[in-house]
Amino acid sequence: MSEHESGKVGSQLRGWDAATFRTASGDPRLRSTVLALTVLERAPDWERLRARLERLTHFVPTLRMRPLYGIFGMSAPRLALDPDFDVDVHVHRYSLPEGSGWNDLLSDARRMSLTDFDRNRPLWEAVLIDGLPNEEAAFIMKLHHSIADGQATVIMALSLFELGPDPNPEDPPTPEVPDGEDVGTLDIARANLEDNLQRIKGSAEGLLRAGGQMMRQAINDPTGSLDTMRSTVDSITRAVAVPDAALSPVWSERGTTYHFGAFEFPFDGLKQAAKSRGFSVNDAFMAAVAYALNRYHERHGYEVPQVRVNVPISLRGDAGDRSAQASNAVSIARLEMPVAGLSIDELMAAAHKLVDAWRGAPATRMADPLADVSWFVPVPVLAQAARASDLTTSNVPGPPIPLYLAGAKMVAAFPLVATIGAAVNVTMVTYDGAACIGVSTDDRSLTDPAELIDDLRWGFEQVTGEGVEPADRYAARQPKGDTPAD
């Protein structure tokens, strides 16, 4: 973070954060919103919820920060405390009309996701929605992807939710947050100049250190030094390469709108399916998605050997890695995942090999510097790279125990993430023993999103050997305790 962070000019967005903000602002097909949709057993106490959200902004000051822009727009925006911050601008509530259900809730979530942020205020909003069947309610928190990745969203939720219907008895005291200040354009320009000079100095010092290390290695191990250099160059080349087009012949178009879908199943089945084969949960997750995609494409008359998949690689917790402390502590792996003609075991093995190779690649630890360089790349070029991806998959570990929001028990939590250039986004969040899957589908690529949702449910059923419930059971108009129809 910049030395200005605690001052009135705040800190400049860096790396992935800056690149995400820029591309989302420059191309509506790369709109970058993250929605966390939670289903609640009943409507929470409104005033208590509002107070919890106000408290959250003290623990996560980014939620009180607005973007500040330079004179010519040639540098990333800064985030600084908003002197006019008012939680009521970001939080509201309403009731669905009588007779509404799950599809109506998803439609409202879709409209919320497709509505741009006010880019002169903190980049988030939250809404409480009641009027669902069985006296249930929903809470949706919307965040710009430049200020939070999936894991950061879960971390925020742990500060917002409580362990029982009553207030947590051992909550830490709410920290004070200084008031924001008005900022002039010259103040922003001066801070950007100082930061850029400091960044150039740091880069030069880093290059000198790296050069010294390479010289010592070249003297001690000439062959190993050459191999390391070649590996690094190859890794960076793969990371920055811009593919010509998506690999799926069905998902060739990209638009500015998308639809959401969701389903859930017991998480233990996915864990056991992975463990019994000696693989990770992520390997099993990706295999289920790939198995489903093969079925989908076969039904459309195509055998697709591979699809291009974006997979966030978490850097959170890496010792000494600045990006591990950032809002988006990730690198994005772009993989060509086999699809056609493979068994579930073979798909798990392929996913494991691909992700493991990318995780160990030198470019992975250079995610932020490479993203900083992308500031000099025209947005249309970046958009072309994004649209060449068929799919984004992500799985985020969530709380393993039940949580409560202002007195109301949370019964499910679905991640709804913008497609961000890909045709499909499939994200999993685990909660209280359940795997909650959120799916977004580009409207031009898929005119039949319900069919893909059915295929994805089928894919996870094949991997886990268990039934996969549609999420609409939460908003079905039936008495509590009845068995929902599939």
Short mmCIF file of C-alpha atoms in Angstrom, two decimals:
data_model
loop_
_atom_site.label_atom_id
_atom_site.label_comp_id
_atom_site.label_asym_id
_atom_site.label_seq_id
_atom_site.Cartn_x
_atom_site.Cartn_y
_atom_site.Cartn_z
CA MET A 1 0.00 0.00 0.00
CA SER A 2 1.06 3.57 -0.59
CA GLU A 3 2.42 5.84 2.12
CA HIS A 4 -0.63 8.03 1.40
CA GLU A 5 -3.10 5.34 2.45
CA SER A 6 -4.06 6.92 5.74
CA GLY A 7 -4.10 10.45 4.28
CA LYS A 8 -6.72 12.26 2.30
CA VAL A 9 -5.44 11.02 -1.09
CA GLY A 10 -5.56 7.37 -0.06
CA SER A 11 -3.75 4.65 -1.99
CA GLN A 12 -3.58 3.90 -5.69
CA LEU A 13 -5.13 0.73 -7.06
CA ARG A 14 -2.37 -1.63 -8.17
CA GLY A 15 -1.97 -4.81 -10.14
CA TRP A 16 -5.10 -6.90 -10.65
CA ASP A 17 -7.23 -4.40 -8.75
CA ALA A 18 -6.31 -1.60 -11.17
CA ALA A 19 -6.56 -3.80 -14.27
CA THR A 20 -10.00 -5.05 -13.21
CA PHE A 21 -11.28 -1.51 -12.64
CA ARG A 22 -9.92 -0.29 -15.96
CA THR A 23 -11.28 -3.10 -18.13
CA ALA A 24 -14.69 -3.02 -16.42
CA SER A 25 -14.88 0.73 -17.05
CA GLY A 26 -13.71 0.44 -20.66
CA ASP A 27 -15.88 -2.40 -21.99
CA PRO A 28 -19.40 -3.27 -20.78
CA ARG A 29 -18.80 -6.92 -21.69
CA LEU A 30 -16.15 -6.98 -18.95
CA ARG A 31 -18.49 -5.64 -16.27
CA SER A 32 -16.96 -6.84 -13.01
CA THR A 33 -19.47 -7.34 -10.20
CA VAL A 34 -19.60 -9.97 -7.50
CA LEU A 35 -22.92 -10.74 -5.80
CA ALA A 36 -23.26 -12.82 -2.66
CA LEU A 37 -26.89 -13.96 -2.44
CA THR A 38 -27.80 -15.42 0.93
CA VAL A 39 -31.13 -17.06 1.70
CA LEU A 40 -32.37 -16.42 5.25
CA GLU A 41 -34.82 -18.47 7.28
CA ARG A 42 -36.77 -15.30 8.01
CA ALA A 43 -36.38 -11.55 7.66
CA PRO A 44 -33.71 -10.16 10.01
CA ASP A 45 -34.14 -7.17 12.28
CA TRP A 46 -33.62 -4.20 9.97
CA GLU A 47 -32.06 -1.75 12.41
CA ARG A 48 -29.71 -4.41 13.72
CA LEU A 49 -28.72 -5.34 10.16
CA ARG A 50 -28.06 -1.70 9.28
CA ALA A 51 -25.89 -1.35 12.41
CA ARG A 52 -23.93 -4.50 11.47
CA LEU A 53 -23.25 -3.09 8.00
CA GLU A 54 -22.12 0.24 9.47
CA ARG A 55 -19.84 -1.71 11.81
CA LEU A 56 -18.47 -3.75 8.88
CA THR A 57 -17.27 -0.58 7.15
CA HIS A 58 -15.13 0.17 10.21
CA PHE A 59 -13.47 -3.24 10.05
CA VAL A 60 -13.10 -3.04 6.25
CA PRO A 61 -12.35 0.65 5.54
CA THR A 62 -12.25 -0.06 1.78
CA LEU A 63 -16.05 -0.04 2.00
CA ARG A 64 -15.86 3.63 3.01
CA MET A 65 -13.46 4.59 0.19
CA ARG A 66 -14.35 6.28 -3.08
CA PRO A 67 -12.27 6.30 -6.30
CA LEU A 68 -10.24 9.43 -7.05
CA TYR A 69 -9.16 10.09 -10.63
CA GLY A 70 -6.08 11.82 -12.02
CA ILE A 71 -6.06 14.81 -14.34
CA PHE A 72 -5.73 12.96 -17.62
CA GLY A 73 -6.98 9.53 -16.60
CA MET A 74 -3.61 8.04 -17.48
CA SER A 75 -3.10 6.30 -14.15
CA ALA A 76 -5.10 3.96 -11.97
CA PRO A 77 -7.63 5.59 -9.62
CA ARG A 78 -6.88 5.98 -5.94
CA LEU A 79 -9.13 4.82 -3.12
CA ALA A 80 -9.58 7.35 -0.32
CA LEU A 81 -12.04 7.74 2.55
CA ASP A 82 -15.23 9.40 1.34
CA PRO A 83 -15.93 12.57 3.38
CA ASP A 84 -19.63 12.16 2.56
CA PHE A 85 -19.88 8.45 3.32
CA ASP A 86 -23.40 7.48 4.38
CA VAL A 87 -24.23 3.82 4.87
CA ASP A 88 -27.88 4.49 3.96
CA VAL A 89 -26.78 5.39 0.41
CA HIS A 90 -25.48 1.85 0.01
CA VAL A 91 -28.09 -0.15 1.94
CA HIS A 92 -31.79 -0.53 1.18
CA ARG A 93 -34.65 -3.00 1.41
CA TYR A 94 -37.87 -3.92 -0.37
CA SER A 95 -40.48 -6.67 -0.63
CA LEU A 96 -41.16 -8.85 -3.64
CA PRO A 97 -44.71 -8.73 -5.03
CA GLU A 98 -47.19 -11.34 -3.83
CA GLY A 99 -46.68 -14.65 -5.64
CA SER A 100 -42.99 -14.11 -6.38
CA GLY A 101 -40.48 -16.95 -6.20
CA TRP A 102 -36.92 -17.97 -6.91
CA ASN A 103 -36.83 -16.87 -10.56
CA ASP A 104 -38.08 -13.43 -9.56
CA LEU A 105 -35.30 -13.20 -6.97
CA LEU A 106 -32.67 -14.19 -9.56
CA SER A 107 -34.09 -11.64 -11.99
CA ASP A 108 -33.68 -8.91 -9.39
CA ALA A 109 -30.13 -10.12 -8.67
CA ARG A 110 -29.40 -9.99 -12.40
CA ARG A 111 -30.64 -6.40 -12.72
CA MET A 112 -28.59 -5.46 -9.66
CA SER A 113 -25.46 -7.02 -11.17
CA LEU A 114 -25.97 -5.36 -14.56
CA THR A 115 -26.43 -1.90 -13.04
CA ASP A 116 -23.15 0.02 -12.88
CA PHE A 117 -21.79 1.46 -9.67
CA ASP A 118 -21.66 5.17 -8.97
CA ARG A 119 -17.93 5.49 -9.62
CA ASN A 120 -17.64 8.51 -7.36
CA ARG A 121 -18.78 6.63 -4.25
CA PRO A 122 -17.58 3.46 -2.47
CA LEU A 123 -18.01 0.51 -4.82
CA TRP A 124 -20.58 -1.63 -3.04
CA GLU A 125 -24.23 -1.88 -2.08
CA ALA A 126 -26.47 -4.25 -0.12
CA VAL A 127 -30.16 -5.03 -0.20
CA LEU A 128 -32.55 -6.99 2.02
CA ILE A 129 -35.43 -8.61 0.13
CA ASP A 130 -38.42 -10.08 1.89
CA GLY A 131 -41.71 -11.41 0.57
CA LEU A 132 -40.28 -14.81 -0.39
CA PRO A 133 -42.41 -17.91 0.20
CA ASN A 134 -42.41 -19.57 3.61
CA GLU A 135 -41.55 -16.23 5.24
CA GLU A 136 -37.96 -16.54 4.00
CA ALA A 137 -35.88 -13.53 2.98
CA ALA A 138 -32.77 -12.86 0.93
CA PHE A 139 -29.79 -10.59 1.46
CA ILE A 140 -27.61 -9.58 -1.48
CA MET A 141 -24.26 -7.82 -1.17
CA LYS A 142 -22.80 -6.41 -4.37
CA LEU A 143 -19.10 -5.57 -4.68
CA HIS A 144 -16.89 -4.35 -7.48
CA HIS A 145 -14.32 -7.05 -8.27
CA SER A 146 -11.53 -4.47 -8.03
CA ILE A 147 -12.00 -4.25 -4.24
CA ALA A 148 -12.64 -7.91 -3.40
CA ASP A 149 -12.08 -11.42 -4.73
CA GLY A 150 -14.19 -14.37 -3.62
CA GLN A 151 -12.16 -15.13 -0.53
CA ALA A 152 -12.16 -11.47 0.53
CA THR A 153 -15.96 -11.52 0.25
CA VAL A 154 -16.08 -14.50 2.62
CA ILE A 155 -13.76 -12.67 5.04
CA MET A 156 -16.12 -9.68 4.99
CA ALA A 157 -19.09 -11.95 5.63
CA LEU A 158 -17.41 -13.35 8.75
CA SER A 159 -17.33 -9.81 10.16
CA LEU A 160 -20.96 -9.19 9.22
CA PHE A 161 -22.66 -12.43 10.28
CA GLU A 162 -22.96 -13.79 13.82
CA LEU A 163 -22.74 -17.22 15.45
CA GLY A 164 -26.29 -17.30 16.80
CA PRO A 165 -29.60 -15.46 16.82
CA ASP A 166 -28.34 -13.22 19.64
CA PRO A 167 -25.48 -10.72 19.25
CA ASN A 168 -22.00 -12.24 19.58
CA PRO A 169 -20.96 -11.79 23.22
CA GLU A 170 -17.26 -11.49 22.41
CA ASP A 171 -17.29 -9.26 19.35
CA PRO A 172 -14.19 -7.05 19.27
CA PRO A 173 -14.77 -3.34 19.78
CA THR A 174 -15.54 -1.38 16.64
CA PRO A 175 -12.40 0.46 15.48
CA GLU A 176 -12.48 4.17 14.78
CA VAL A 177 -12.16 5.30 11.16
CA PRO A 178 -10.92 8.82 10.42
CA ASP A 179 -13.17 11.16 8.49
CA GLY A 180 -12.50 11.57 4.79
CA GLU A 181 -11.36 14.88 3.34
CA ASP A 182 -12.04 16.78 0.16
CA VAL A 183 -9.28 16.25 -2.38
CA GLY A 184 -8.13 18.53 -5.17
CA THR A 185 -6.99 17.34 -8.58
CA LEU A 186 -3.47 18.65 -7.94
CA ASP A 187 -3.32 16.64 -4.71
CA ILE A 188 -4.16 13.49 -6.65
CA ALA A 189 -1.62 14.28 -9.39
CA ARG A 190 1.11 14.93 -6.80
CA ALA A 191 0.37 11.69 -4.96
CA ASN A 192 0.33 9.71 -8.23
CA LEU A 193 3.69 11.20 -9.21
CA GLU A 194 5.24 10.35 -5.85
CA ASP A 195 3.87 6.82 -5.97
CA ASN A 196 5.06 6.28 -9.53
CA LEU A 197 8.55 7.52 -8.70
CA GLN A 198 8.63 5.25 -5.66
CA ARG A 199 7.44 2.36 -7.80
CA ILE A 200 10.14 3.00 -10.42
CA LYS A 201 12.76 3.15 -7.67
CA GLY A 202 11.48 -0.10 -6.16
CA SER A 203 11.45 -1.79 -9.58
CA ALA A 204 15.00 -0.65 -10.30
CA GLU A 205 16.21 -1.93 -6.95
CA GLY A 206 14.41 -5.21 -7.56
CA LEU A 207 16.02 -5.55 -10.99
CA LEU A 208 19.46 -4.92 -9.50
CA ARG A 209 18.88 -7.55 -6.83
CA ALA A 210 17.57 -10.03 -9.41
CA GLY A 211 20.52 -9.26 -11.69
CA GLY A 212 22.96 -9.90 -8.86
CA GLN A 213 21.28 -13.18 -8.01
CA MET A 214 21.35 -14.26 -11.67
CA MET A 215 25.03 -13.41 -11.97
CA ARG A 216 25.88 -15.44 -8.87
CA GLN A 217 23.79 -18.33 -10.13
CA ALA A 218 25.40 -18.12 -13.58
CA ILE A 219 28.84 -18.37 -12.01
CA ASN A 220 27.92 -21.24 -9.70
CA ASP A 221 25.59 -23.13 -12.05
CA PRO A 222 25.68 -21.89 -15.66
CA THR A 223 23.35 -24.63 -16.99
CA GLY A 224 20.80 -24.23 -14.20
CA SER A 225 20.83 -20.46 -14.62
CA LEU A 226 20.04 -20.74 -18.32
CA ASP A 227 17.22 -23.19 -17.63
CA THR A 228 15.71 -20.88 -14.99
CA MET A 229 15.84 -17.91 -17.34
CA ARG A 230 14.28 -19.89 -20.18
CA SER A 231 11.54 -21.20 -17.87
CA THR A 232 10.74 -17.69 -16.62
CA VAL A 233 10.56 -16.24 -20.14
CA ASP A 234 8.35 -19.10 -21.33
CA SER A 235 6.05 -18.70 -18.33
CA ILE A 236 5.63 -14.97 -18.88
CA THR A 237 5.05 -15.49 -22.61
CA ARG A 238 2.24 -17.95 -21.90
CA ALA A 239 0.74 -15.63 -19.31
CA VAL A 240 0.55 -12.58 -21.60
CA ALA A 241 -0.33 -14.36 -24.86
CA VAL A 242 -3.62 -13.23 -26.39
CA PRO A 243 -5.55 -16.19 -27.90
CA ASP A 244 -7.34 -15.70 -31.21
CA ALA A 245 -10.77 -16.97 -30.16
CA ALA A 246 -12.66 -19.17 -27.74
CA LEU A 247 -12.32 -22.92 -28.26
CA SER A 248 -16.03 -23.75 -28.03
CA PRO A 249 -17.76 -23.46 -31.43
CA VAL A 250 -21.10 -23.06 -29.62
CA TRP A 251 -20.02 -20.20 -27.36
CA SER A 252 -18.49 -17.88 -29.95
CA GLU A 253 -20.50 -14.70 -29.29
CA ARG A 254 -20.25 -12.31 -26.34
CA GLY A 255 -22.75 -9.70 -25.22
CA THR A 256 -23.23 -7.19 -22.44
CA THR A 257 -25.86 -9.13 -20.46
CA TYR A 258 -26.02 -12.47 -18.66
CA HIS A 259 -28.38 -14.63 -16.62
CA PHE A 260 -27.91 -16.36 -13.27
CA GLY A 261 -28.65 -19.89 -12.11
CA ALA A 262 -27.89 -21.81 -8.92
CA PHE A 263 -28.04 -25.21 -7.26
CA GLU A 264 -26.59 -27.02 -4.25
CA PHE A 265 -25.64 -30.44 -2.91
CA PRO A 266 -23.92 -31.95 0.15
CA PHE A 267 -20.26 -30.93 0.13
CA ASP A 268 -19.13 -34.16 1.77
CA GLY A 269 -19.93 -36.09 -1.43
CA LEU A 270 -17.52 -33.95 -3.45
CA LYS A 271 -14.82 -34.22 -0.77
CA GLN A 272 -15.12 -38.00 -0.66
CA ALA A 273 -15.11 -38.28 -4.46
CA ALA A 274 -11.84 -36.34 -4.56
CA LYS A 275 -10.22 -38.04 -1.56
CA SER A 276 -11.04 -41.56 -2.74
CA ARG A 277 -9.13 -40.87 -5.96
CA GLY A 278 -6.24 -39.02 -4.35
CA PHE A 279 -7.17 -35.60 -5.72
CA SER A 280 -8.21 -32.21 -4.32
CA VAL A 281 -11.71 -30.80 -4.05
CA ASN A 282 -10.84 -28.35 -6.83
CA ASP A 283 -9.83 -31.24 -9.11
CA ALA A 284 -13.21 -32.92 -8.51
CA PHE A 285 -15.05 -29.60 -8.95
CA MET A 286 -13.37 -28.90 -12.30
CA ALA A 287 -13.89 -32.48 -13.46
CA ALA A 288 -17.64 -32.26 -12.77
CA VAL A 289 -17.88 -29.02 -14.75
CA ALA A 290 -15.86 -30.45 -17.67
CA TYR A 291 -17.98 -33.62 -17.69
CA ALA A 292 -21.11 -31.47 -17.89
CA LEU A 293 -19.68 -29.30 -20.67
CA ASN A 294 -18.94 -32.39 -22.74
CA ARG A 295 -22.59 -33.46 -22.42
CA TYR A 296 -23.82 -29.98 -23.32
CA HIS A 297 -21.67 -29.78 -26.46
CA GLU A 298 -22.57 -33.30 -27.57
CA ARG A 299 -26.26 -32.41 -27.39
CA HIS A 300 -25.50 -29.47 -29.70
CA GLY A 301 -23.74 -31.78 -32.16
CA TYR A 302 -20.12 -30.96 -31.32
CA GLU A 303 -17.21 -32.89 -29.90
CA VAL A 304 -14.98 -30.31 -28.24
CA PRO A 305 -11.52 -31.62 -27.33
CA GLN A 306 -10.70 -28.68 -25.04
CA VAL A 307 -12.17 -25.50 -23.57
CA ARG A 308 -10.19 -22.51 -22.34
CA VAL A 309 -10.75 -22.05 -18.61
CA ASN A 310 -9.80 -19.17 -16.30
CA VAL A 311 -8.95 -20.40 -12.80
CA PRO A 312 -8.11 -17.94 -9.99
CA ILE A 313 -5.00 -19.11 -8.11
CA SER A 314 -5.05 -17.77 -4.56
CA LEU A 315 -1.90 -16.02 -3.37
CA ARG A 316 -3.39 -15.15 -0.01
CA GLY A 317 -0.98 -16.17 2.72
CA ASP A 318 2.16 -16.27 0.57
CA ALA A 319 4.97 -15.05 2.80
CA GLY A 320 6.42 -11.79 1.61
CA ASP A 321 4.02 -11.46 -1.31
CA ARG A 322 2.45 -7.99 -1.37
CA SER A 323 -0.52 -9.22 -3.39
CA ALA A 324 -1.36 -11.71 -0.65
CA GLN A 325 -2.56 -8.76 1.43
CA ALA A 326 -4.43 -7.02 -1.39
CA SER A 327 -8.15 -6.97 -1.99
CA ASN A 328 -7.62 -9.34 -4.92
CA ALA A 329 -4.93 -11.76 -3.76
CA VAL A 330 -5.03 -13.91 -6.88
CA SER A 331 -3.34 -14.77 -10.11
CA ILE A 332 -5.43 -15.98 -13.03
CA ALA A 333 -4.42 -19.26 -14.65
CA ARG A 334 -5.62 -19.68 -18.23
CA LEU A 335 -5.83 -23.41 -18.96
CA GLU A 336 -6.83 -25.50 -21.97
CA MET A 337 -8.89 -28.12 -20.17
CA PRO A 338 -9.64 -31.43 -21.90
CA VAL A 339 -13.35 -32.16 -22.22
CA ALA A 340 -14.30 -34.81 -24.78
CA GLY A 341 -13.78 -38.54 -24.42
CA LEU A 342 -12.40 -38.65 -20.86
CA SER A 343 -13.64 -40.41 -17.75
CA ILE A 344 -14.19 -38.55 -14.48
CA ASP A 345 -10.91 -39.95 -13.12
CA GLU A 346 -9.04 -38.77 -16.20
CA LEU A 347 -10.63 -35.32 -15.96
CA MET A 348 -9.59 -35.00 -12.30
CA ALA A 349 -6.03 -35.98 -13.22
CA ALA A 350 -5.98 -33.45 -16.07
CA ALA A 351 -7.29 -30.64 -13.86
CA HIS A 352 -4.74 -31.45 -11.16
CA LYS A 353 -1.84 -31.46 -13.61
CA LEU A 354 -2.85 -28.21 -15.30
CA VAL A 355 -3.51 -26.22 -12.12
CA ASP A 356 -0.41 -27.59 -10.37
CA ALA A 357 1.80 -26.62 -13.31
CA TRP A 358 0.39 -23.09 -13.37
CA ARG A 359 0.64 -22.70 -9.61
CA GLY A 360 4.37 -23.45 -9.81
CA ALA A 361 5.01 -21.26 -12.85
CA PRO A 362 7.24 -18.18 -12.33
CA ALA A 363 4.62 -15.88 -13.90
CA THR A 364 2.11 -16.77 -11.18
CA ARG A 365 4.13 -14.86 -8.58
CA MET A 366 4.43 -11.94 -11.01
CA ALA A 367 0.69 -11.41 -11.33
CA ASP A 368 0.63 -7.85 -10.00
CA PRO A 369 3.65 -6.56 -11.96
CA LEU A 370 2.26 -8.05 -15.17
CA ALA A 371 -1.14 -6.50 -14.44
CA ASP A 372 0.55 -3.14 -13.85
CA VAL A 373 2.13 -3.38 -17.31
CA SER A 374 -1.34 -4.05 -18.75
CA TRP A 375 -2.19 -0.40 -18.01
CA PHE A 376 -0.31 0.44 -21.23
CA VAL A 377 -2.25 -2.14 -23.27
CA PRO A 378 -5.40 -0.86 -25.03
CA VAL A 379 -8.63 -2.11 -23.45
CA PRO A 380 -9.83 -3.72 -26.73
CA VAL A 381 -6.76 -5.97 -26.68
CA LEU A 382 -7.45 -6.97 -23.07
CA ALA A 383 -11.11 -7.52 -23.95
CA GLN A 384 -10.11 -9.82 -26.81
CA ALA A 385 -8.07 -11.93 -24.39
CA ALA A 386 -11.00 -12.11 -21.97
CA ARG A 387 -13.51 -13.08 -24.68
CA ALA A 388 -11.21 -15.89 -25.82
CA SER A 389 -12.02 -17.74 -22.61
CA ASP A 390 -14.92 -20.19 -22.67
CA LEU A 391 -15.31 -20.61 -18.94
CA THR A 392 -14.24 -19.29 -15.55
CA THR A 393 -14.32 -21.64 -12.57
CA SER A 394 -13.66 -20.78 -8.95
CA ASN A 395 -14.24 -22.48 -5.63
CA VAL A 396 -14.12 -20.59 -2.36
CA PRO A 397 -14.09 -22.25 1.07
CA GLY A 398 -16.79 -20.71 3.24
CA PRO A 399 -17.82 -21.10 6.89
CA PRO A 400 -18.43 -24.76 7.89
CA ILE A 401 -20.95 -23.82 10.60
CA PRO A 402 -24.34 -22.07 10.46
CA LEU A 403 -24.29 -18.28 10.67
CA TYR A 404 -26.95 -15.68 11.49
CA LEU A 405 -27.63 -12.23 10.11
CA ALA A 406 -29.21 -9.85 12.61
CA GLY A 407 -31.05 -12.73 14.26
CA ALA A 408 -32.01 -14.67 11.10
CA LYS A 409 -30.34 -17.97 10.25
CA MET A 410 -28.62 -18.18 6.86
CA VAL A 411 -29.66 -21.37 5.08
CA ALA A 412 -27.69 -20.98 1.84
CA ALA A 413 -25.15 -18.67 0.20
CA PHE A 414 -24.85 -18.49 -3.59
CA PRO A 415 -22.00 -16.69 -5.42
CA LEU A 416 -23.24 -14.84 -8.52
CA VAL A 417 -20.30 -13.46 -10.49
CA ALA A 418 -20.35 -11.55 -13.77
CA THR A 419 -19.06 -13.50 -16.78
CA ILE A 420 -16.24 -10.91 -17.28
CA GLY A 421 -15.74 -11.79 -20.94
CA ALA A 422 -16.14 -15.56 -20.72
CA ALA A 423 -19.24 -17.40 -21.91
CA VAL A 424 -19.89 -19.05 -18.54
CA ASN A 425 -18.81 -18.55 -14.93
CA VAL A 426 -19.25 -21.39 -12.42
CA THR A 427 -18.37 -20.52 -8.82
CA MET A 428 -18.72 -22.68 -5.73
CA VAL A 429 -18.89 -21.50 -2.13
CA THR A 430 -19.12 -24.02 0.69
CA TYR A 431 -21.36 -23.29 3.67
CA ASP A 432 -22.42 -25.42 6.63
CA GLY A 433 -21.86 -28.73 4.87
CA ALA A 434 -23.32 -27.64 1.51
CA ALA A 435 -21.69 -26.84 -1.81
CA CYS A 436 -23.54 -23.81 -3.21
CA ILE A 437 -23.01 -23.30 -6.93
CA GLY A 438 -23.69 -20.02 -8.73
CA VAL A 439 -23.69 -19.92 -12.54
CA SER A 440 -23.70 -16.95 -14.91
CA THR A 441 -24.19 -17.39 -18.65
CA ASP A 442 -23.62 -14.86 -21.41
CA ASP A 443 -26.92 -14.17 -23.18
CA ARG A 444 -25.44 -14.21 -26.68
CA SER A 445 -23.46 -17.39 -26.11
CA LEU A 446 -26.22 -19.38 -24.44
CA THR A 447 -29.86 -19.06 -25.40
CA ASP A 448 -30.61 -22.16 -23.28
CA PRO A 449 -29.07 -21.48 -19.84
CA ALA A 450 -31.53 -23.84 -18.12
CA GLU A 451 -30.12 -26.74 -20.17
CA LEU A 452 -26.59 -25.95 -19.03
CA ILE A 453 -27.74 -25.78 -15.41
CA ASP A 454 -29.31 -29.24 -15.82
CA ASP A 455 -26.07 -30.54 -17.35
CA LEU A 456 -24.01 -29.09 -14.52
CA ARG A 457 -26.28 -30.68 -11.92
CA TRP A 458 -25.92 -33.98 -13.79
CA GLY A 459 -22.11 -33.57 -13.88
CA PHE A 460 -21.90 -33.15 -10.12
CA GLU A 461 -24.28 -36.09 -9.64
CA GLN A 462 -21.92 -38.27 -11.70
CA VAL A 463 -18.93 -37.23 -9.61
CA THR A 464 -20.56 -37.42 -6.17
CA GLY A 465 -23.04 -40.23 -6.77
CA GLU A 466 -25.71 -38.13 -5.02
CA GLY A 467 -28.67 -36.02 -6.08
CA VAL A 468 -28.19 -32.30 -6.70
CA GLU A 469 -31.02 -30.02 -5.61
CA PRO A 470 -32.21 -27.02 -7.63
CA ALA A 471 -31.91 -23.83 -5.60
CA ASP A 472 -35.48 -22.85 -6.39
CA ARG A 473 -36.65 -25.08 -3.53
CA TYR A 474 -35.89 -22.14 -1.25
CA ALA A 475 -38.53 -20.01 -2.89
CA ALA A 476 -41.09 -22.64 -3.81
CA ARG A 477 -44.60 -21.90 -2.63
CA GLN A 478 -45.17 -24.88 -0.39
CA PRO A 479 -45.46 -25.41 3.36
CA LYS A 480 -42.24 -25.89 5.29
CA GLY A 481 -41.38 -29.51 5.83
CA ASP A 482 -42.84 -30.78 2.53
CA THR A 483 -40.46 -32.52 0.15
CA PRO A 484 -39.72 -30.15 -2.74
CA ALA A 485 -40.42 -31.36 -6.24
CA ASP A 486 -37.35 -31.62 -8.46
#
